């Protein structure tokens, strides 16, 4: 009975660790979907809520696409191997913002050559799909490798 209790406790600890590893993923998904909804739901001329729309739009355009791309690219077993010291939070933030600007620019260039053109709808949906796909790839990579919070990045 004692061994069973220890096994159940270990299983609970593993579940808590797994939930902690996926917290960033669920926050990213929630913020991404909330931003996309708010961008369309709040009109630009609504003075009382336009600041909320602007803040979420800036996060949606200038941070989230790059964040999930960097999270996928600089994973421990990802395609880009970096030094043994790893990249710290400030470097990760700078890379996320820079990559978001690049991704958004490339998205605009690609959309400009399509029949949909560069509209609020096409850009928002493109960035939404990009962010959701790369966030899902990153979380699958993390869960597949079984990384922990301390050894997540090289």
Short mmCIF file of C-alpha atoms in Angstrom, two decimals:
data_model
loop_
_atom_site.label_atom_id
_atom_site.label_comp_id
_atom_site.label_asym_id
_atom_site.label_seq_id
_atom_site.Cartn_x
_atom_site.Cartn_y
_atom_site.Cartn_z
CA UNK A 1 0.00 0.00 0.00
CA UNK A 2 2.91 2.34 0.76
CA UNK A 3 4.45 1.75 -2.67
CA UNK A 4 1.13 2.48 -4.35
CA UNK A 5 0.81 5.76 -2.44
CA UNK A 6 4.34 6.79 -3.46
CA UNK A 7 3.58 5.89 -7.06
CA UNK A 8 0.38 7.96 -7.00
CA UNK A 9 2.24 10.91 -5.46
CA UNK A 10 4.96 10.65 -8.11
CA UNK A 11 2.31 10.54 -10.81
CA UNK A 12 0.67 13.67 -9.37
CA UNK A 13 4.04 15.44 -9.31
CA UNK A 14 4.66 14.48 -12.94
CA UNK A 15 1.22 15.80 -13.87
CA UNK A 16 1.93 19.11 -12.14
CA UNK A 17 5.25 19.39 -13.96
CA UNK A 18 3.57 18.64 -17.28
CA UNK A 19 0.94 21.31 -16.57
CA UNK A 20 3.64 23.84 -15.67
CA UNK A 21 5.44 23.08 -18.95
CA UNK A 22 2.30 23.80 -20.96
CA UNK A 23 1.28 27.02 -19.19
CA UNK A 24 3.07 29.22 -21.75
CA UNK A 25 1.26 27.39 -24.54
CA UNK A 26 -2.22 27.94 -23.14
CA UNK A 27 -1.48 31.59 -22.32
CA UNK A 28 -0.23 32.11 -25.88
CA UNK A 29 -3.34 30.49 -27.34
CA UNK A 30 -5.68 32.51 -25.11
CA UNK A 31 -3.94 35.83 -25.80
CA UNK A 32 -3.76 35.13 -29.54
CA UNK A 33 -7.43 34.28 -29.86
CA UNK A 34 -8.47 37.13 -27.55
CA UNK A 35 -6.43 39.60 -29.58
CA UNK A 36 -7.93 38.40 -32.86
CA UNK A 37 -11.45 38.65 -31.45
CA UNK A 38 -10.86 42.09 -29.91
CA UNK A 39 -9.32 43.41 -33.15
CA UNK A 40 -12.56 42.61 -34.97
CA UNK A 41 -15.05 43.20 -32.16
CA UNK A 42 -13.95 46.66 -31.05
CA UNK A 43 -14.30 49.30 -33.76
CA UNK A 44 -11.44 51.76 -34.22
CA UNK A 45 -13.70 54.71 -33.41
CA UNK A 46 -14.75 53.39 -29.97
CA UNK A 47 -12.77 55.77 -27.76
CA UNK A 48 -13.35 53.93 -24.49
CA UNK A 49 -11.99 50.54 -25.63
CA UNK A 50 -9.57 51.51 -28.40
CA UNK A 51 -6.60 51.38 -26.00
CA UNK A 52 -7.36 47.73 -25.14
CA UNK A 53 -7.58 46.96 -28.85
CA UNK A 54 -4.28 48.73 -29.51
CA UNK A 55 -2.42 46.97 -26.69
CA UNK A 56 -3.61 43.52 -27.73
CA UNK A 57 -2.90 44.31 -31.39
CA UNK A 58 0.68 45.35 -30.59
CA UNK A 59 1.26 42.15 -28.60
CA UNK A 60 -0.39 40.11 -31.35
CA UNK A 61 1.65 41.64 -34.17
CA UNK A 62 4.97 42.56 -32.53
CA UNK A 63 5.55 39.74 -30.03
CA UNK A 64 3.53 36.53 -30.33
CA UNK A 65 4.54 35.34 -33.83
CA UNK A 66 8.22 35.82 -33.04
CA UNK A 67 7.86 34.32 -29.57
CA UNK A 68 6.44 31.04 -30.83
CA UNK A 69 8.92 30.96 -33.73
CA UNK A 70 11.88 31.50 -31.37
CA UNK A 71 10.41 28.97 -28.93
CA UNK A 72 10.32 26.41 -31.75
CA UNK A 73 13.67 27.31 -33.26
CA UNK A 74 15.76 27.55 -30.09
CA UNK A 75 14.47 24.49 -28.32
CA UNK A 76 17.07 22.15 -26.84
CA UNK A 77 16.74 19.66 -29.68
CA UNK A 78 15.53 22.18 -32.23
CA UNK A 79 17.08 22.95 -35.60
CA UNK A 80 19.34 25.72 -34.25
CA UNK A 81 21.93 24.69 -31.68
CA UNK A 82 23.30 27.54 -29.64
CA UNK A 83 26.06 27.77 -27.06
CA UNK A 84 26.08 25.82 -23.82
CA UNK A 85 25.15 28.94 -21.89
CA UNK A 86 21.87 29.28 -23.81
CA UNK A 87 19.95 32.42 -24.58
CA UNK A 88 18.66 34.43 -21.66
CA UNK A 89 15.32 36.17 -21.28
CA UNK A 90 16.49 39.50 -22.67
CA UNK A 91 17.92 37.87 -25.79
CA UNK A 92 14.74 35.82 -26.17
CA UNK A 93 12.62 39.00 -25.88
CA UNK A 94 14.74 40.86 -28.44
CA UNK A 95 14.67 37.91 -30.84
CA UNK A 96 10.91 37.57 -30.40
CA UNK A 97 10.27 41.20 -31.28
CA UNK A 98 12.71 41.16 -34.22
CA UNK A 99 11.31 37.90 -35.61
CA UNK A 100 7.74 39.17 -35.20
CA UNK A 101 8.55 42.23 -37.29
CA UNK A 102 10.19 40.05 -39.94
CA UNK A 103 7.33 37.53 -39.96
CA UNK A 104 4.71 40.28 -40.17
CA UNK A 105 6.60 41.98 -43.03
CA UNK A 106 6.93 38.73 -44.97
CA UNK A 107 3.26 37.97 -44.35
CA UNK A 108 2.36 41.36 -45.79
CA UNK A 109 4.55 40.80 -48.85
CA UNK A 110 3.01 37.39 -49.47
CA UNK A 111 -0.54 38.65 -48.95
CA UNK A 112 0.07 41.54 -51.33
CA UNK A 113 0.57 39.09 -54.18
CA UNK A 114 -2.62 37.15 -53.41
CA UNK A 115 -6.19 37.97 -54.44
CA UNK A 116 -7.04 38.80 -50.79
CA UNK A 117 -4.52 41.63 -50.60
CA UNK A 118 -3.32 43.27 -47.41
CA UNK A 119 -6.43 43.84 -45.32
CA UNK A 120 -7.13 43.72 -41.61
CA UNK A 121 -8.87 40.37 -42.04
CA UNK A 122 -6.16 38.71 -44.13
CA UNK A 123 -3.26 39.89 -41.96
CA UNK A 124 -5.02 38.97 -38.70
CA UNK A 125 -6.01 35.52 -39.91
CA UNK A 126 -2.55 34.85 -41.35
CA UNK A 127 -0.79 35.81 -38.12
CA UNK A 128 -3.38 33.88 -36.09
CA UNK A 129 -2.78 30.70 -38.09
CA UNK A 130 1.00 31.18 -38.01
CA UNK A 131 1.03 31.69 -34.24
CA UNK A 132 -1.25 28.73 -33.53
CA UNK A 133 0.73 26.39 -35.79
CA UNK A 134 4.15 27.30 -34.41
CA UNK A 135 2.92 27.27 -30.79
CA UNK A 136 1.58 23.77 -31.36
CA UNK A 137 4.83 22.63 -32.97
CA UNK A 138 6.82 24.05 -30.04
CA UNK A 139 4.69 22.37 -27.38
CA UNK A 140 4.83 19.04 -29.22
CA UNK A 141 8.62 19.33 -29.37
CA UNK A 142 8.78 20.04 -25.64
CA UNK A 143 6.45 17.22 -24.67
CA UNK A 144 8.10 14.76 -27.06
CA UNK A 145 11.56 15.46 -25.67
CA UNK A 146 10.34 15.39 -22.08
CA UNK A 147 12.27 18.51 -21.19
CA UNK A 148 12.03 20.12 -17.80
CA UNK A 149 11.85 23.80 -17.01
CA UNK A 150 15.57 23.91 -16.09
CA UNK A 151 16.90 22.05 -19.12
CA UNK A 152 14.43 23.35 -21.68
CA UNK A 153 16.94 25.37 -23.66
CA UNK A 154 20.56 24.74 -24.46
#
